[in-house]
GROMACS .gro file of C-alpha atoms in nm:
model
  306
    1MET     CA    1   7.613  14.068   2.914
    2HIS     CA    2   7.733  13.930   2.581
    3SER     CA    3   7.707  13.564   2.490
    4GLU     CA    4   7.853  13.330   2.230
    5SER     CA    5   7.708  12.986   2.158
    6VAL     CA    6   7.929  12.679   2.159
    7SER     CA    7   7.843  12.318   2.071
    8ILE     CA    8   8.023  12.051   2.275
    9GLN     CA    9   8.026  11.679   2.198
   10SER     CA   10   7.965  11.442   2.489
   11ASP     CA   11   7.932  11.069   2.424
   12GLY     CA   12   7.791  11.140   2.079
   13TYR     CA   13   7.545  11.408   2.192
   14LYS     CA   14   7.575  11.776   2.110
   15LEU     CA   15   7.551  11.985   2.426
   16ASP     CA   16   7.432  12.344   2.399
   17GLY     CA   17   7.669  12.582   2.575
   18SER     CA   18   7.743  12.952   2.593
   19TYR     CA   19   8.031  13.180   2.685
   20TYR     CA   20   7.934  13.497   2.872
   21TRP     CA   21   8.129  13.819   2.922
   22GLU     CA   22   8.081  14.192   2.960
   23GLU     CA   23   8.239  14.419   2.702
   24GLY     CA   24   8.493  14.658   2.847
   25THR     CA   25   8.499  14.476   3.181
   26LEU     CA   26   8.652  14.137   3.093
   27LYS     CA   27   9.003  14.112   3.240
   28GLU     CA   28   9.277  13.964   3.024
   29ASP     CA   29   9.396  13.694   3.264
   30SER     CA   30   9.088  13.641   3.481
   31PRO     CA   31   8.963  13.283   3.522
   32VAL     CA   32   8.703  13.126   3.299
   33VAL     CA   33   8.433  12.992   3.531
   34ILE     CA   34   8.216  12.699   3.420
   35VAL     CA   35   7.893  12.706   3.622
   36CYS     CA   36   7.708  12.372   3.630
   37SER     CA   37   7.335  12.342   3.701
   38GLY     CA   38   7.190  12.134   3.981
   39PHE     CA   39   6.913  11.874   3.961
   40THR     CA   40   6.687  11.931   3.654
   41GLY     CA   41   6.842  12.276   3.609
   42LEU     CA   42   6.887  12.467   3.285
   43LYS     CA   43   7.174  12.690   3.180
   44HIS     CA   44   6.952  12.997   3.152
   45ILE     CA   45   6.852  12.970   3.519
   46HIS     CA   46   7.134  12.958   3.775
   47PRO     CA   47   7.441  12.945   3.545
   48GLU     CA   48   7.329  13.263   3.370
   49ARG     CA   49   7.236  13.417   3.706
   50PHE     CA   50   7.592  13.372   3.832
   51ALA     CA   51   7.727  13.483   3.494
   52ARG     CA   52   7.531  13.809   3.511
   53TYR     CA   53   7.706  13.887   3.840
   54LEU     CA   54   8.054  13.751   3.769
   55THR     CA   55   8.091  13.903   3.422
   56ARG     CA   56   8.044  14.248   3.577
   57GLN     CA   57   8.347  14.166   3.794
   58GLY     CA   58   8.558  14.089   3.487
   59PHE     CA   59   8.527  13.711   3.462
   60LEU     CA   60   8.455  13.497   3.158
   61CYS     CA   61   8.178  13.245   3.233
   62VAL     CA   62   8.040  12.933   3.068
   63GLY     CA   63   7.701  12.766   3.106
   64PHE     CA   64   7.565  12.457   2.932
   65ASP     CA   65   7.273  12.216   2.937
   66TYR     CA   66   7.326  11.850   3.022
   67ARG     CA   67   7.223  11.590   2.763
   68GLY     CA   68   6.845  11.573   2.737
   69PHE     CA   69   6.791  11.927   2.867
   70GLY     CA   70   6.733  12.258   2.694
   71LYS     CA   71   6.862  12.249   2.337
   72SER     CA   72   7.115  11.973   2.408
   73GLU     CA   73   7.068  11.636   2.238
   74GLY     CA   74   6.972  11.322   2.427
   75GLU     CA   75   6.670  11.160   2.584
   76ARG     CA   76   6.448  11.437   2.717
   77GLY     CA   77   6.483  11.494   3.089
   78LYS     CA   78   6.673  11.170   3.159
   79VAL     CA   79   6.891  11.217   3.467
   80LEU     CA   80   7.173  10.974   3.536
   81ILE     CA   81   7.439  11.122   3.759
   82GLU     CA   82   7.724  10.932   3.594
   83GLU     CA   83   7.623  11.072   3.251
   84GLN     CA   84   7.608  11.429   3.382
   85VAL     CA   85   7.955  11.381   3.532
   86ARG     CA   86   8.081  11.287   3.185
   87ASP     CA   87   7.905  11.588   3.034
   88ILE     CA   88   8.085  11.816   3.279
   89ALA     CA   89   8.421  11.651   3.203
   90ASN     CA   90   8.371  11.694   2.828
   91VAL     CA   91   8.273  12.059   2.869
   92VAL     CA   92   8.588  12.114   3.075
   93THR     CA   93   8.800  11.958   2.801
   94ARG     CA   94   8.652  12.186   2.535
   95VAL     CA   95   8.670  12.504   2.743
   96ARG     CA   96   9.026  12.430   2.858
   97ALA     CA   97   9.152  12.468   2.502
   98ARG     CA   98   9.022  12.826   2.490
   99ALA     CA   99   9.139  12.898   2.843
  100GLU     CA  100   9.496  12.804   2.751
  101GLN     CA  101   9.483  13.013   2.432
  102GLU     CA  102   9.383  13.314   2.641
  103ASN     CA  103   9.611  13.229   2.937
  104ARG     CA  104   9.317  13.188   3.177
  105PRO     CA  105   9.286  12.948   3.470
  106LEU     CA  106   8.980  12.724   3.454
  107VAL     CA  107   8.747  12.712   3.752
  108LEU     CA  108   8.475  12.449   3.778
  109ALA     CA  109   8.172  12.552   3.984
  110GLY     CA  110   7.863  12.348   4.065
  111TRP     CA  111   7.531  12.444   4.221
  112GLY     CA  112   7.321  12.204   4.431
  113MET     CA  113   7.363  11.847   4.309
  114ALA     CA  114   7.640  11.971   4.080
  115GLY     CA  115   7.834  12.077   4.389
  116GLY     CA  116   7.910  11.707   4.414
  117LEU     CA  117   7.908  11.629   4.042
  118ILE     CA  118   8.206  11.855   3.986
  119LEU     CA  119   8.409  11.654   4.238
  120ASP     CA  120   8.347  11.332   4.047
  121ALA     CA  121   8.414  11.510   3.715
  122TYR     CA  122   8.742  11.644   3.851
  123ARG     CA  123   8.871  11.288   3.885
  124LEU     CA  124   8.830  11.249   3.506
  125VAL     CA  125   8.998  11.579   3.411
  126GLU     CA  126   9.211  11.669   3.711
  127ASP     CA  127   9.496  11.812   3.502
  128LEU     CA  128   9.260  12.059   3.332
  129VAL     CA  129   9.097  12.222   3.637
  130ASP     CA  130   9.273  12.490   3.842
  131ALA     CA  131   9.011  12.544   4.115
  132LEU     CA  132   8.673  12.417   4.233
  133ILE     CA  133   8.365  12.587   4.379
  134SER     CA  134   8.098  12.373   4.541
  135MET     CA  135   7.779  12.570   4.612
  136ASN     CA  136   7.502  12.431   4.833
  137GLY     CA  137   7.600  12.077   4.744
  138PHE     CA  138   7.571  11.737   4.905
  139PHE     CA  139   7.840  11.474   4.910
  140ASP     CA  140   7.678  11.153   5.034
  141ALA     CA  141   7.331  11.092   4.890
  142VAL     CA  142   7.227  10.825   5.141
  143ARG     CA  143   7.329  11.048   5.432
  144VAL     CA  144   7.116  11.331   5.296
  145GLN     CA  145   6.821  11.103   5.216
  146LYS     CA  146   6.819  10.986   5.577
  147ALA     CA  147   6.839  11.345   5.699
  148LEU     CA  148   6.544  11.450   5.482
  149ARG     CA  149   6.323  11.145   5.525
  150GLY     CA  150   6.414  11.024   5.872
  151GLU     CA  151   6.494  10.660   5.937
  152LEU     CA  152   6.133  10.545   5.888
  153GLY     CA  153   6.094  10.741   5.565
  154TRP     CA  154   6.426  10.604   5.436
  155LYS     CA  155   6.309  10.249   5.511
  156GLN     CA  156   5.978  10.311   5.332
  157PHE     CA  157   6.160  10.457   5.031
  158ARG     CA  158   6.383  10.148   5.006
  159GLN     CA  159   6.073   9.930   5.023
  160PHE     CA  160   5.918  10.131   4.741
  161MET     CA  161   6.231  10.088   4.528
  162ASN     CA  162   6.234   9.712   4.590
  163GLN     CA  163   5.866   9.683   4.494
  164GLU     CA  164   5.921   9.887   4.177
  165ARG     CA  165   6.227   9.681   4.086
  166LEU     CA  166   6.029   9.358   4.133
  167ARG     CA  167   5.744   9.488   3.919
  168ILE     CA  168   5.988   9.568   3.637
  169ALA     CA  169   6.171   9.235   3.677
  170GLN     CA  170   5.838   9.057   3.632
  171GLY     CA  171   5.789   9.226   3.296
  172GLY     CA  172   5.627   9.555   3.394
  173GLU     CA  173   5.713   9.874   3.207
  174GLN     CA  174   5.935  10.138   3.363
  175ARG     CA  175   5.702  10.399   3.511
  176LYS     CA  176   5.754  10.773   3.509
  177LEU     CA  177   5.795  10.906   3.860
  178ASP     CA  178   5.785  11.254   4.008
  179PRO     CA  179   6.156  11.339   4.047
  180PHE     CA  180   6.086  11.505   4.380
  181ASP     CA  181   5.945  11.180   4.516
  182ILE     CA  182   6.297  11.046   4.471
  183TYR     CA  183   6.480  11.366   4.560
  184PRO     CA  184   6.251  11.521   4.823
  185LEU     CA  185   6.242  11.896   4.884
  186ASP     CA  186   6.213  12.084   5.210
  187PRO     CA  187   5.902  12.311   5.223
  188ILE     CA  188   6.086  12.637   5.150
  189SER     CA  189   6.275  12.493   4.852
  190LYS     CA  190   5.950  12.341   4.722
  191GLY     CA  191   5.789  12.684   4.731
  192TYR     CA  192   6.074  12.828   4.524
  193VAL     CA  193   6.058  12.541   4.274
  194ASP     CA  194   5.679  12.581   4.236
  195ASP     CA  195   5.672  12.961   4.225
  196VAL     CA  196   5.989  13.033   4.027
  197LEU     CA  197   6.140  12.732   3.848
  198PHE     CA  198   5.820  12.571   3.718
  199LYS     CA  199   5.728  12.908   3.565
  200THR     CA  200   6.055  12.909   3.370
  201ASN     CA  201   6.026  12.808   3.005
  202GLY     CA  202   6.146  12.450   2.951
  203TYR     CA  203   6.169  12.355   3.318
  204GLY     CA  204   6.009  12.037   3.449
  205VAL     CA  205   6.077  11.666   3.385
  206MET     CA  206   5.965  11.324   3.500
  207SER     CA  207   6.199  11.061   3.639
  208ASP     CA  208   6.222  10.683   3.683
  209LEU     CA  209   6.382  10.406   3.888
  210ASP     CA  210   6.712  10.444   3.702
  211PHE     CA  211   6.756  10.789   3.853
  212ALA     CA  212   6.680  10.654   4.201
  213ASP     CA  213   6.953  10.391   4.157
  214SER     CA  214   7.194  10.652   4.027
  215LEU     CA  215   7.119  10.889   4.314
  216ILE     CA  216   7.165  10.650   4.604
  217SER     CA  217   7.500  10.540   4.460
  218PHE     CA  218   7.623  10.903   4.455
  219CYS     CA  219   7.891  10.967   4.717
  220PRO     CA  220   8.164  11.198   4.584
  221GLU     CA  221   8.304  11.251   4.931
  222ALA     CA  222   8.414  10.885   4.936
  223HIS     CA  223   8.640  10.950   4.637
  224ILE     CA  224   8.824  11.252   4.776
  225ASP     CA  225   9.194  11.163   4.778
  226GLN     CA  226   9.538  11.312   4.721
  227ARG     CA  227   9.454  11.396   4.360
  228PHE     CA  228   9.280  11.702   4.504
  229ALA     CA  229   9.572  11.807   4.724
  230LYS     CA  230   9.692  12.102   4.512
  231THR     CA  231   9.357  12.229   4.385
  232PRO     CA  232   9.190  12.514   4.578
  233LEU     CA  233   8.827  12.452   4.679
  234LEU     CA  234   8.564  12.702   4.791
  235ILE     CA  235   8.267  12.547   4.972
  236ALA     CA  236   7.985  12.803   4.975
  237HIS     CA  237   7.668  12.696   5.152
  238GLY     CA  238   7.349  12.837   5.298
  239GLY     CA  239   7.398  12.863   5.672
  240GLU     CA  240   7.041  12.742   5.733
  241ASN     CA  241   7.003  12.503   5.440
  242ASP     CA  242   6.731  12.249   5.519
  243LEU     CA  243   6.757  12.063   5.186
  244HIS     CA  244   7.129  11.994   5.185
  245PRO     CA  245   7.219  12.027   5.554
  246VAL     CA  246   7.508  12.250   5.648
  247THR     CA  247   7.672  11.940   5.795
  248GLU     CA  248   7.739  11.838   5.433
  249ALA     CA  249   7.959  12.146   5.386
  250HIS     CA  250   8.146  12.077   5.710
  251SER     CA  251   8.194  11.711   5.615
  252LEU     CA  252   8.345  11.798   5.278
  253TYR     CA  253   8.567  12.060   5.438
  254ALA     CA  254   8.701  11.802   5.683
  255ALA     CA  255   8.764  11.547   5.406
  256TYR     CA  256   8.926  11.777   5.149
  257PRO     CA  257   9.308  11.750   5.145
  258GLY     CA  258   9.389  12.063   4.944
  259PRO     CA  259   9.367  12.439   4.996
  260LYS     CA  260   9.011  12.508   5.109
  261SER     CA  261   8.775  12.777   5.227
  262LEU     CA  262   8.429  12.749   5.380
  263PHE     CA  263   8.169  13.026   5.350
  264LEU     CA  264   7.828  12.994   5.516
  265LEU     CA  265   7.567  13.243   5.396
  266PRO     CA  266   7.402  13.392   5.707
  267GLU     CA  267   7.032  13.300   5.727
  268GLY     CA  268   7.052  13.142   5.382
  269GLY     CA  269   6.842  12.837   5.300
  270HIS     CA  270   6.895  12.629   4.989
  271THR     CA  271   6.753  12.828   4.700
  272GLU     CA  272   6.478  13.072   4.800
  273TRP     CA  273   6.723  13.364   4.774
  274MET     CA  274   6.841  13.276   4.422
  275LEU     CA  275   6.715  13.591   4.252
  276ASP     CA  276   6.945  13.850   4.094
  277ASP     CA  277   6.835  14.141   4.313
  278ASN     CA  278   6.813  13.946   4.640
  279PRO     CA  279   7.070  14.082   4.890
  280LYS     CA  280   7.159  13.729   5.001
  281PHE     CA  281   7.237  13.625   4.643
  282GLN     CA  282   7.448  13.937   4.596
  283HIS     CA  283   7.637  13.864   4.919
  284PHE     CA  284   7.690  13.501   4.814
  285ALA     CA  285   7.807  13.593   4.462
  286ALA     CA  286   8.031  13.870   4.595
  287HIS     CA  287   8.209  13.623   4.821
  288ILE     CA  288   8.266  13.392   4.524
  289ALA     CA  289   8.404  13.680   4.316
  290GLY     CA  290   8.636  13.782   4.600
  291TRP     CA  291   8.761  13.426   4.640
  292LEU     CA  292   8.830  13.401   4.267
  293GLU     CA  293   9.035  13.721   4.286
  294THR     CA  294   9.247  13.611   4.581
  295SER     CA  295   9.271  13.232   4.546
  296VAL     CA  296   9.298  13.159   4.172
  297SER     CA  297   9.624  13.276   4.018
  298PRO     CA  298   9.692  13.350   3.649
  299LEU     CA  299   9.749  13.033   3.449
  300ASN     CA  300  10.128  13.044   3.454
  301SER     CA  301  10.160  13.143   3.819
  302PRO     CA  302  10.150  12.920   4.128
  303SER     CA  303   9.807  12.891   4.290
  304VAL     CA  304   9.743  13.087   4.608
  305ALA     CA  305   9.580  12.889   4.886
  306ALA     CA  306   9.252  13.018   5.029
   0.00000   0.00000   0.00000
């Protein structure tokens, strides 16, 4: 897989991005697919993983690091959902210029948390995106928090946030918090994070109350409206996902007004199968490649509904 670095400005920060393709395989009018990382992710983890598969199928791919991550500028490891939405929108704007030069449709794909981020970003750049792929996402943060914590755990978490907010309001310093105390993991996903992601160079951040506020305000499903009516959407989700329940995929499918397709990976959890040679990953990626072939038309042709 070949790569070419690209620097993208977002709110005054330089974001580190890359184009990926395979020599001799890249198709002239195939889509360019921007793959966005999930929570605390880096471009050389899942975006490059999908790129390694999709470039072999003839697609041009793009990965990037959000502000504060990898080689991108910004406060190290700071996660505010609204800022990452703007980063995605600015990457789309930059990549769209090349896509039009090469007569390629632009597809915006998001993994995990970015499965919802791309929906909010679409509202900023709707005229520049030809199709959307939401992979293992969630679309109402409070709904998922309640599912993960239970009603008692959700109540205790709110109490913790109120106590922390009071401490800061009384003059206390903002404390660093374990991000997975705010965004809890199911046991299988935690094992993958500990055994795979934390062993990846550059992975691992701390968080704070600002992220908690940003997270519980995140509800992209509430903003789905007729602006999405002509844009094809693929919802691809682990059929046994305990971190982002499969009910999230069904809820988005029901709410989405445009052409849509739902794929549930048999026996797939959230992320434990995200390894290049894992048969479940290959099945998942193959379905995405097939959908791109059949549901995303060349730039100057009408879109084909899924």
